[in-house]
PDB file of C-alpha atoms and ligand atoms in Angstrom:
ATOM      1  CA  MET A   1     106.221 151.585 -66.239  1.00 83.00           C
ATOM      2  CA  ASN A   2     105.352 147.950 -66.691  1.00 91.00           C
ATOM      3  CA  LEU A   3     102.888 147.244 -63.882  1.00 97.00           C
ATOM      4  CA  GLN A   4     100.247 144.543 -63.506  1.00 97.00           C
ATOM      5  CA  ALA A   5      96.918 144.823 -61.673  1.00 98.00           C
ATOM      6  CA  GLN A   6      97.636 141.669 -59.605  1.00 97.00           C
ATOM      7  CA  GLN A   7     100.728 143.170 -57.965  1.00 98.00           C
ATOM      8  CA  PRO A   8     100.264 144.194 -54.313  1.00 98.00           C
ATOM      9  CA  ILE A   9     100.056 147.699 -52.885  1.00 98.00           C
ATOM     10  CA  GLY A  10     102.842 148.552 -50.425  1.00 98.00           C
ATOM     11  CA  ILE A  11     102.065 150.841 -47.484  1.00 98.00           C
ATOM     12  CA  PHE A  12     104.427 152.120 -44.822  1.00 98.00           C
ATOM     13  CA  ASP A  13     104.648 154.210 -41.669  1.00 97.00           C
ATOM     14  CA  SER A  14     106.874 154.424 -38.617  1.00 96.00           C
ATOM     15  CA  GLY A  15     104.447 152.254 -36.667  1.00 92.00           C
ATOM     16  CA  ILE A  16     100.732 151.653 -36.273  1.00 91.00           C
ATOM     17  CA  GLY A  17      99.591 155.021 -37.641  1.00 92.00           C
ATOM     18  CA  GLY A  18      99.633 153.909 -41.270  1.00 95.00           C
ATOM     19  CA  LEU A  19      97.361 151.007 -40.359  1.00 94.00           C
ATOM     20  CA  THR A  20      94.532 153.557 -40.252  1.00 94.00           C
ATOM     21  CA  VAL A  21      95.196 154.282 -43.943  1.00 97.00           C
ATOM     22  CA  ALA A  22      95.803 150.609 -44.802  1.00 97.00           C
ATOM     23  CA  HIS A  23      92.494 149.702 -43.196  1.00 96.00           C
ATOM     24  CA  ALA A  24      90.636 152.334 -45.233  1.00 97.00           C
ATOM     25  CA  ILE A  25      92.299 151.011 -48.406  1.00 98.00           C
ATOM     26  CA  SER A  26      91.338 147.426 -47.553  1.00 96.00           C
ATOM     27  CA  ARG A  27      87.707 148.474 -47.012  1.00 96.00           C
ATOM     28  CA  LEU A  28      87.508 150.491 -50.208  1.00 98.00           C
ATOM     29  CA  LEU A  29      89.517 148.017 -52.316  1.00 98.00           C
ATOM     30  CA  PRO A  30      88.906 144.596 -50.735  1.00 97.00           C
ATOM     31  CA  HIS A  31      90.428 142.674 -53.655  1.00 98.00           C
ATOM     32  CA  GLU A  32      93.823 144.345 -53.443  1.00 98.00           C
ATOM     33  CA  ASN A  33      96.735 142.467 -51.861  1.00 97.00           C
ATOM     34  CA  LEU A  34      98.498 144.669 -49.300  1.00 97.00           C
ATOM     35  CA  VAL A  35     102.024 144.584 -47.886  1.00 97.00           C
ATOM     36  CA  TYR A  36     102.419 146.839 -44.842  1.00 97.00           C
ATOM     37  CA  TYR A  37     105.771 147.837 -43.364  1.00 98.00           C
ATOM     38  CA  GLY A  38     105.814 149.415 -39.871  1.00 96.00           C
ATOM     39  CA  ASP A  39     109.246 150.778 -39.064  1.00 97.00           C
ATOM     40  CA  THR A  40     108.811 150.360 -35.320  1.00 95.00           C
ATOM     41  CA  ALA A  41     112.585 150.117 -34.786  1.00 95.00           C
ATOM     42  CA  HIS A  42     112.933 153.778 -35.832  1.00 96.00           C
ATOM     43  CA  LEU A  43     109.748 155.165 -34.302  1.00 93.00           C
ATOM     44  CA  PRO A  44     109.034 158.049 -33.799  1.00 95.00           C
ATOM     45  CA  TYR A  45     109.863 159.621 -37.144  1.00 97.00           C
ATOM     46  CA  GLY A  46     108.464 162.944 -35.966  1.00 96.00           C
ATOM     47  CA  ASP A  47     111.456 163.699 -33.738  1.00 95.00           C
ATOM     48  CA  LYS A  48     114.136 162.590 -36.236  1.00 97.00           C
ATOM     49  CA  SER A  49     115.963 164.746 -38.784  1.00 97.00           C
ATOM     50  CA  ALA A  50     114.460 165.027 -42.258  1.00 97.00           C
ATOM     51  CA  GLU A  51     117.591 163.324 -43.630  1.00 98.00           C
ATOM     52  CA  ALA A  52     117.148 160.303 -41.347  1.00 98.00           C
ATOM     53  CA  VAL A  53     113.459 159.982 -42.283  1.00 98.00           C
ATOM     54  CA  ARG A  54     114.444 160.195 -45.968  1.00 98.00           C
ATOM     55  CA  GLN A  55     116.934 157.350 -45.568  1.00 97.00           C
ATOM     56  CA  PHE A  56     114.412 155.139 -43.757  1.00 98.00           C
ATOM     57  CA  SER A  57     111.775 155.882 -46.421  1.00 98.00           C
ATOM     58  CA  LEU A  58     114.158 155.104 -49.298  1.00 98.00           C
ATOM     59  CA  GLY A  59     115.105 151.785 -47.673  1.00 98.00           C
ATOM     60  CA  ILE A  60     111.493 150.748 -47.069  1.00 98.00           C
ATOM     61  CA  THR A  61     110.347 151.727 -50.563  1.00 98.00           C
ATOM     62  CA  LYS A  62     113.212 149.709 -52.063  1.00 98.00           C
ATOM     63  CA  PHE A  63     112.089 146.746 -49.947  1.00 98.00           C
ATOM     64  CA  LEU A  64     108.452 147.169 -51.037  1.00 98.00           C
ATOM     65  CA  GLU A  65     109.534 147.387 -54.666  1.00 98.00           C
ATOM     66  CA  GLU A  66     111.400 144.102 -54.146  1.00 97.00           C
ATOM     67  CA  GLN A  67     108.123 142.665 -52.794  1.00 97.00           C
ATOM     68  CA  ASN A  68     106.783 143.397 -56.289  1.00 98.00           C
ATOM     69  CA  CYS A  69     104.469 146.261 -55.280  1.00 98.00           C
ATOM     70  CA  LYS A  70     102.828 148.241 -58.083  1.00 98.00           C
ATOM     71  CA  MET A  71     102.287 151.216 -55.798  1.00 98.00           C
ATOM     72  CA  VAL A  72     103.758 152.447 -52.526  1.00 98.00           C
ATOM     73  CA  VAL A  73     101.575 154.545 -50.240  1.00 98.00           C
ATOM     74  CA  VAL A  74     103.580 156.715 -47.851  1.00 98.00           C
ATOM     75  CA  ALA A  75     101.049 156.450 -45.006  1.00 98.00           C
ATOM     76  CA  CYS A  76     102.999 158.826 -42.809  1.00 98.00           C
ATOM     77  CA  ASN A  77     102.869 162.618 -42.920  1.00 98.00           C
ATOM     78  CA  THR A  78     106.390 163.029 -41.569  1.00 98.00           C
ATOM     79  CA  ALA A  79     107.815 160.787 -44.306  1.00 98.00           C
ATOM     80  CA  SER A  80     105.558 162.371 -46.949  1.00 98.00           C
ATOM     81  CA  ALA A  81     106.942 165.794 -45.953  1.00 98.00           C
ATOM     82  CA  ALA A  82     110.591 164.766 -45.713  1.00 98.00           C
ATOM     83  CA  ALA A  83     110.974 162.086 -48.356  1.00 98.00           C
ATOM     84  CA  PHE A  84     108.316 162.147 -51.047  1.00 98.00           C
ATOM     85  CA  GLU A  85     110.369 164.080 -53.594  1.00 98.00           C
ATOM     86  CA  ALA A  86     113.364 161.803 -53.036  1.00 98.00           C
ATOM     87  CA  LEU A  87     111.131 158.747 -53.465  1.00 98.00           C
ATOM     88  CA  GLN A  88     109.735 160.139 -56.687  1.00 98.00           C
ATOM     89  CA  SER A  89     113.142 160.722 -58.185  1.00 98.00           C
ATOM     90  CA  GLU A  90     114.434 157.301 -57.094  1.00 98.00           C
ATOM     91  CA  PHE A  91     111.383 155.107 -57.826  1.00 98.00           C
ATOM     92  CA  GLY A  92     108.876 157.292 -59.708  1.00 98.00           C
ATOM     93  CA  GLU A  93     109.674 155.827 -63.116  1.00 97.00           C
ATOM     94  CA  ARG A  94     109.086 152.241 -61.994  1.00 97.00           C
ATOM     95  CA  ILE A  95     106.272 152.253 -59.419  1.00 98.00           C
ATOM     96  CA  LEU A  96     103.336 154.459 -58.464  1.00 98.00           C
ATOM     97  CA  LEU A  97     103.715 156.609 -55.366  1.00 98.00           C
ATOM     98  CA  VAL A  98     101.016 158.203 -53.220  1.00 98.00           C
ATOM     99  CA  ASN A  99     101.493 160.407 -50.164  1.00 98.00           C
ATOM    100  CA  VAL A 100      98.992 161.453 -47.499  1.00 98.00           C
ATOM    101  CA  ILE A 101      99.439 165.223 -47.871  1.00 98.00           C
ATOM    102  CA  ASP A 102      98.395 166.022 -51.461  1.00 98.00           C
ATOM    103  CA  PRO A 103      94.983 164.267 -51.299  1.00 98.00           C
ATOM    104  CA  MET A 104      94.196 166.183 -48.075  1.00 98.00           C
ATOM    105  CA  VAL A 105      95.267 169.530 -49.560  1.00 98.00           C
ATOM    106  CA  ASP A 106      93.025 168.903 -52.603  1.00 98.00           C
ATOM    107  CA  TYR A 107      90.145 167.908 -50.316  1.00 98.00           C
ATOM    108  CA  VAL A 108      90.441 171.083 -48.236  1.00 98.00           C
ATOM    109  CA  GLN A 109      90.554 173.200 -51.385  1.00 98.00           C
ATOM    110  CA  GLN A 110      87.398 171.525 -52.693  1.00 98.00           C
ATOM    111  CA  HIS A 111      85.362 171.585 -49.486  1.00 98.00           C
ATOM    112  CA  TYR A 112      86.744 174.376 -47.262  1.00 98.00           C
ATOM    113  CA  PRO A 113      88.370 176.980 -49.544  1.00 98.00           C
ATOM    114  CA  THR A 114      87.718 179.910 -47.182  1.00 98.00           C
ATOM    115  CA  ALA A 115      88.181 178.161 -43.837  1.00 98.00           C
ATOM    116  CA  LYS A 116      90.538 179.016 -41.014  1.00 98.00           C
ATOM    117  CA  VAL A 117      92.549 175.803 -40.943  1.00 98.00           C
ATOM    118  CA  GLY A 118      94.240 174.234 -37.924  1.00 98.00           C
ATOM    119  CA  ILE A 119      96.771 171.432 -38.246  1.00 98.00           C
ATOM    120  CA  ILE A 120      98.126 169.071 -35.619  1.00 98.00           C
ATOM    121  CA  ALA A 121     101.119 166.952 -36.533  1.00 98.00           C
ATOM    122  CA  THR A 122     104.565 165.763 -35.480  1.00 97.00           C
ATOM    123  CA  LYS A 123     107.435 168.231 -35.056  1.00 97.00           C
ATOM    124  CA  GLY A 124     108.937 166.995 -38.312  1.00 97.00           C
ATOM    125  CA  THR A 125     105.774 167.706 -40.315  1.00 98.00           C
ATOM    126  CA  VAL A 126     105.204 171.110 -38.687  1.00 98.00           C
ATOM    127  CA  ASN A 127     108.831 172.190 -39.167  1.00 97.00           C
ATOM    128  CA  ALA A 128     108.796 171.131 -42.827  1.00 97.00           C
ATOM    129  CA  ARG A 129     105.920 173.635 -43.382  1.00 98.00           C
ATOM    130  CA  VAL A 130     104.713 171.544 -46.266  1.00 98.00           C
ATOM    131  CA  TYR A 131     100.980 171.897 -45.483  1.00 98.00           C
ATOM    132  CA  PRO A 132     101.017 175.726 -45.271  1.00 98.00           C
ATOM    133  CA  ARG A 133     103.076 175.843 -48.461  1.00 98.00           C
ATOM    134  CA  LYS A 134     100.825 173.511 -50.432  1.00 98.00           C
ATOM    135  CA  LEU A 135      97.629 175.101 -49.087  1.00 98.00           C
ATOM    136  CA  ALA A 136      98.944 178.561 -50.004  1.00 98.00           C
ATOM    137  CA  LEU A 137      99.314 177.348 -53.602  1.00 98.00           C
ATOM    138  CA  LYS A 138      95.528 176.794 -53.476  1.00 98.00           C
ATOM    139  CA  ASP A 139      94.982 180.296 -52.004  1.00 98.00           C
ATOM    140  CA  ILE A 140      94.330 178.969 -48.491  1.00 98.00           C
ATOM    141  CA  THR A 141      96.512 181.067 -46.224  1.00 98.00           C
ATOM    142  CA  ASP A 142      94.769 181.221 -42.829  1.00 98.00           C
ATOM    143  CA  VAL A 143      96.614 178.105 -41.648  1.00 98.00           C
ATOM    144  CA  HIS A 144      97.846 177.414 -38.101  1.00 98.00           C
ATOM    145  CA  ALA A 145      99.957 174.371 -37.264  1.00 98.00           C
ATOM    146  CA  LEU A 146     100.732 172.971 -33.823  1.00 98.00           C
ATOM    147  CA  ALA A 147     103.200 170.177 -33.073  1.00 98.00           C
ATOM    148  CA  THR A 148     101.621 167.597 -30.761  1.00 98.00           C
ATOM    149  CA  PRO A 149     104.466 165.071 -30.435  1.00 94.00           C
ATOM    150  CA  LEU A 150     103.370 163.300 -27.254  1.00 95.00           C
ATOM    151  CA  LEU A 151     100.269 161.849 -28.893  1.00 95.00           C
ATOM    152  CA  VAL A 152     102.218 159.331 -31.001  1.00 93.00           C
ATOM    153  CA  HIS A 153     103.929 157.947 -27.889  1.00 91.00           C
ATOM    154  CA  LEU A 154     100.643 157.482 -26.054  1.00 91.00           C
ATOM    155  CA  ILE A 155      99.050 155.761 -29.026  1.00 90.00           C
ATOM    156  CA  GLU A 156     102.044 153.477 -29.637  1.00 87.00           C
ATOM    157  CA  GLU A 157     102.091 152.576 -25.954  1.00 86.00           C
ATOM    158  CA  GLY A 158      98.471 151.417 -26.181  1.00 85.00           C
ATOM    159  CA  PHE A 159      96.983 154.377 -24.264  1.00 87.00           C
ATOM    160  CA  SER A 160      94.508 155.370 -26.982  1.00 86.00           C
ATOM    161  CA  LYS A 161      91.501 154.668 -24.762  1.00 88.00           C
ATOM    162  CA  HIS A 162      92.992 156.146 -21.604  1.00 91.00           C
ATOM    163  CA  ALA A 163      91.880 159.244 -19.702  1.00 91.00           C
ATOM    164  CA  GLY A 164      95.480 160.516 -19.986  1.00 91.00           C
ATOM    165  CA  SER A 165      95.111 160.735 -23.763  1.00 93.00           C
ATOM    166  CA  LYS A 166      91.877 162.684 -23.403  1.00 95.00           C
ATOM    167  CA  LEU A 167      93.570 165.172 -21.045  1.00 96.00           C
ATOM    168  CA  LEU A 168      96.540 165.598 -23.345  1.00 96.00           C
ATOM    169  CA  VAL A 169      94.267 166.119 -26.364  1.00 97.00           C
ATOM    170  CA  GLU A 170      92.408 168.853 -24.444  1.00 97.00           C
ATOM    171  CA  GLU A 171      95.671 170.487 -23.377  1.00 97.00           C
ATOM    172  CA  TYR A 172      96.931 170.640 -26.959  1.00 98.00           C
ATOM    173  CA  LEU A 173      93.633 171.735 -28.539  1.00 98.00           C
ATOM    174  CA  ASN A 174      93.277 174.560 -25.992  1.00 98.00           C
ATOM    175  CA  GLN A 175      96.501 176.176 -27.252  1.00 98.00           C
ATOM    176  CA  ALA A 176      96.119 179.711 -28.666  1.00 98.00           C
ATOM    177  CA  THR A 177      97.522 178.551 -32.032  1.00 98.00           C
ATOM    178  CA  LEU A 178      94.279 176.678 -32.728  1.00 98.00           C
ATOM    179  CA  LYS A 179      91.888 179.360 -31.507  1.00 97.00           C
ATOM    180  CA  ASP A 180      88.736 179.875 -33.615  1.00 98.00           C
ATOM    181  CA  ILE A 181      89.616 177.418 -36.371  1.00 98.00           C
ATOM    182  CA  ASP A 182      86.859 176.047 -38.627  1.00 98.00           C
ATOM    183  CA  VAL A 183      88.622 172.871 -39.691  1.00 98.00           C
ATOM    184  CA  LEU A 184      91.304 170.724 -38.041  1.00 98.00           C
ATOM    185  CA  ILE A 185      93.540 168.491 -40.162  1.00 98.00           C
ATOM    186  CA  LEU A 186      94.841 165.433 -38.321  1.00 98.00           C
ATOM    187  CA  ALA A 187      98.186 165.558 -40.124  1.00 98.00           C
ATOM    188  CA  CYS A 188      99.571 162.430 -38.524  1.00 97.00           C
ATOM    189  CA  THR A 189      98.248 159.022 -39.425  1.00 96.00           C
ATOM    190  CA  HIS A 190      98.313 157.932 -35.777  1.00 95.00           C
ATOM    191  CA  TYR A 191      95.714 160.507 -34.736  1.00 96.00           C
ATOM    192  CA  PRO A 192      92.577 158.906 -36.251  1.00 95.00           C
ATOM    193  CA  ILE A 193      93.000 156.296 -33.487  1.00 93.00           C
ATOM    194  CA  ILE A 194      92.110 159.009 -30.930  1.00 95.00           C
ATOM    195  CA  LYS A 195      89.756 160.977 -33.195  1.00 96.00           C
ATOM    196  CA  GLY A 196      86.877 160.363 -30.744  1.00 96.00           C
ATOM    197  CA  TYR A 197      88.564 162.516 -28.064  1.00 97.00           C
ATOM    198  CA  ILE A 198      89.255 165.264 -30.601  1.00 98.00           C
ATOM    199  CA  GLU A 199      85.657 165.307 -31.846  1.00 98.00           C
ATOM    200  CA  ASP A 200      84.358 165.265 -28.277  1.00 97.00           C
ATOM    201  CA  PHE A 201      86.472 168.324 -27.521  1.00 98.00           C
ATOM    202  CA  TYR A 202      85.034 170.329 -30.423  1.00 98.00           C
ATOM    203  CA  GLN A 203      81.404 169.157 -30.074  1.00 96.00           C
ATOM    204  CA  LYS A 204      80.856 169.506 -33.857  1.00 95.00           C
ATOM    205  CA  LYS A 205      81.949 173.192 -33.859  1.00 97.00           C
ATOM    206  CA  VAL A 206      85.060 172.293 -35.852  1.00 98.00           C
ATOM    207  CA  GLU A 207      85.257 169.850 -38.758  1.00 98.00           C
ATOM    208  CA  VAL A 208      87.884 167.220 -37.959  1.00 98.00           C
ATOM    209  CA  LEU A 209      89.542 165.797 -41.089  1.00 98.00           C
ATOM    210  CA  ASP A 210      91.716 162.719 -41.253  1.00 96.00           C
ATOM    211  CA  SER A 211      93.459 161.330 -44.289  1.00 94.00           C
ATOM    212  CA  THR A 212      92.348 157.682 -44.095  1.00 97.00           C
ATOM    213  CA  LEU A 213      89.462 157.601 -46.575  1.00 97.00           C
ATOM    214  CA  ILE A 214      90.742 160.616 -48.520  1.00 98.00           C
ATOM    215  CA  THR A 215      94.017 158.789 -49.233  1.00 98.00           C
ATOM    216  CA  ALA A 216      92.223 155.521 -49.995  1.00 98.00           C
ATOM    217  CA  GLU A 217      90.097 157.362 -52.579  1.00 98.00           C
ATOM    218  CA  ALA A 218      93.257 158.827 -54.143  1.00 98.00           C
ATOM    219  CA  VAL A 219      94.751 155.314 -54.353  1.00 98.00           C
ATOM    220  CA  LYS A 220      91.595 154.003 -55.988  1.00 98.00           C
ATOM    221  CA  SER A 221      91.297 156.767 -58.557  1.00 97.00           C
ATOM    222  CA  GLN A 222      94.955 156.512 -59.558  1.00 98.00           C
ATOM    223  CA  LEU A 223      94.761 152.722 -60.014  1.00 98.00           C
ATOM    224  CA  LYS A 224      91.434 153.003 -61.823  1.00 98.00           C
ATOM    225  CA  ASN A 225      92.736 155.636 -64.248  1.00 98.00           C
ATOM    226  CA  LEU A 226      95.634 153.348 -65.142  1.00 98.00           C
ATOM    227  CA  SER A 227      93.457 150.192 -65.322  1.00 98.00           C
ATOM    228  CA  LEU A 228      95.507 148.709 -62.494  1.00 98.00           C
ATOM    229  CA  LEU A 229      92.729 147.838 -60.038  1.00 98.00           C
ATOM    230  CA  ASN A 230      92.968 144.195 -59.021  1.00 98.00           C
ATOM    231  CA  THR A 231      89.942 142.384 -60.438  1.00 95.00           C
ATOM    232  CA  GLN A 232      90.601 138.987 -58.826  1.00 95.00           C
ATOM    233  CA  GLN A 233      87.521 137.218 -57.424  1.00 95.00           C
ATOM    234  CA  GLU A 234      88.962 136.387 -54.034  1.00 96.00           C
ATOM    235  CA  LEU A 235      89.564 138.897 -51.247  1.00 95.00           C
ATOM    236  CA  GLY A 236      93.053 140.380 -51.089  1.00 95.00           C
ATOM    237  CA  THR A 237      95.768 139.077 -48.765  1.00 93.00           C
ATOM    238  CA  HIS A 238      97.278 141.325 -46.081  1.00 94.00           C
ATOM    239  CA  HIS A 239     100.866 140.924 -45.043  1.00 95.00           C
ATOM    240  CA  PHE A 240     102.209 142.882 -42.057  1.00 95.00           C
ATOM    241  CA  ILE A 241     105.928 143.357 -41.483  1.00 96.00           C
ATOM    242  CA  VAL A 242     107.604 145.293 -38.666  1.00 96.00           C
ATOM    243  CA  SER A 243     111.235 146.219 -38.124  1.00 97.00           C
ATOM    244  CA  ASP A 244     110.792 145.525 -34.416  1.00 94.00           C
ATOM    245  CA  TYR A 245     108.049 143.648 -32.616  1.00 90.00           C
ATOM    246  CA  THR A 246     105.769 145.775 -30.414  1.00 86.00           C
ATOM    247  CA  ALA A 247     102.688 144.636 -28.489  1.00 84.00           C
ATOM    248  CA  ALA A 248     100.741 147.733 -29.607  1.00 83.00           C
ATOM    249  CA  PHE A 249     101.310 146.885 -33.253  1.00 87.00           C
ATOM    250  CA  GLU A 250      99.914 143.403 -32.832  1.00 87.00           C
ATOM    251  CA  GLN A 251      97.008 144.679 -30.752  1.00 85.00           C
ATOM    252  CA  ILE A 252      95.937 147.359 -33.250  1.00 85.00           C
ATOM    253  CA  THR A 253      96.416 145.065 -36.238  1.00 88.00           C
ATOM    254  CA  LYS A 254      94.133 142.501 -34.611  1.00 85.00           C
ATOM    255  CA  LEU A 255      91.644 145.214 -33.714  1.00 83.00           C
ATOM    256  CA  PHE A 256      91.393 146.271 -37.361  1.00 86.00           C
ATOM    257  CA  TRP A 257      91.752 142.901 -39.106  1.00 84.00           C
ATOM    258  CA  GLY A 258      90.688 140.285 -36.569  1.00 79.00           C
ATOM    259  CA  GLU A 259      92.647 137.601 -34.754  1.00 71.00           C
ATOM    260  CA  ALA A 260      94.177 135.849 -37.728  1.00 69.00           C
ATOM    261  CA  VAL A 261      96.812 138.423 -38.708  1.00 79.00           C
ATOM    262  CA  ALA A 262     100.283 137.132 -39.443  1.00 78.00           C
ATOM    263  CA  LEU A 263     102.891 139.560 -38.180  1.00 88.00           C
ATOM    264  CA  GLU A 264     106.432 139.135 -39.444  1.00 94.00           C
ATOM    265  CA  LYS A 265     109.524 140.767 -38.010  1.00 95.00           C
ATOM    266  CA  ASN A 266     112.030 141.806 -40.635  1.00 96.00           C
ATOM    267  CA  ASN A 267     114.476 144.583 -39.850  1.00 96.00           C
ATOM    268  CA  ILE A 268     115.600 145.408 -43.377  1.00 96.00           C
ATOM    269  CA  TRP A 269     118.618 147.294 -42.040  1.00 92.00           C
ATOM    270  CA  GLU A 270     120.046 144.206 -40.385  1.00 88.00           C
ATOM    271  CA  LYS A 271     121.869 141.554 -42.382  1.00 66.00           C
ATOM    272  CA  GLU A 272     120.586 138.774 -40.192  1.00 52.00           C
ATOM    273  CA  ASN A 273     116.979 138.895 -39.014  1.00 49.00           C
ATOM    274  CA  ILE A 274     117.188 138.787 -35.251  1.00 44.00           C
TER     275      ILE A 274
HETATM  276  N1  DGL B   1     102.351 158.463 -38.293  1.00 64.04           N
HETATM  277  C1  DGL B   1     103.368 159.375 -38.623  1.00 64.04           C
HETATM  278  C2  DGL B   1     102.874 160.620 -39.319  1.00 64.04           C
HETATM  279  O1  DGL B   1     101.850 160.586 -39.962  1.00 64.04           O
HETATM  280  C3  DGL B   1     104.473 159.714 -37.680  1.00 64.04           C
HETATM  281  C4  DGL B   1     104.557 159.286 -36.300  1.00 64.04           C
HETATM  282  C5  DGL B   1     105.976 159.336 -35.790  1.00 64.04           C
HETATM  283  O2  DGL B   1     106.671 158.332 -36.014  1.00 64.04           O
HETATM  284  O3  DGL B   1     106.391 160.336 -35.208  1.00 64.04           O
HETATM  285  O4  DGL B   1     103.528 161.635 -39.282  1.00 64.04           O
END
């Protein structure tokens, strides 16, 4: 690999979810340049086949490599579950790759090795069974996963501060699958946006874990180990690209980064950008 510290970090998700991870990375590593791709034209990934999600992920990672990224962060659990191995075999010799699942699994092993673990995620992530499999390799076997697919739609539609989201969160978290858990993994990068409702529901009786800072720390330690942290004086630039324009994307980006964000539409699957 012939990578330079000044190259940007690429980050992608189906929509606004990965912005929660991108924001954590920008706070932890303010001098890194970031290129974010939100594949809003194909959202939601959670209801698509693993093969479709793999194809989208391969296309986006190729695009981010063309943008000269030194690292691509798969800031989407569904894509991490369906596509990470394919991305490693296609790009792993040329760029660094980070997913959102492995750092979380390591974190749970370190901090909650004997816990009863609940997971909420998209259908795609739950059906792939990648969390139970990886946790079992760390001897954590009391793991209970529930698909909560409606949450992504509410969040993408801008309902993250709406009483309807609170009700839906309560409905899902009351399911028998999640009874008596000690820890809940938010295994979808959209969910930190409604983490307040989830924490309110549990009233501190359950530890609610999200992958934003945990993934950002994994990004930092990998870049640091390889002496690839950007040491430029000025703050990093942030470039946001979407495959289709959505109001929610613009709204959340501005919420995290302030008014001055430049949002570009570029559907990489279309020959002409329309
Ligand atoms: N944010 C994504 C995840 O972490 C998926 C949302 C979706 O497109 O269904 O799984």
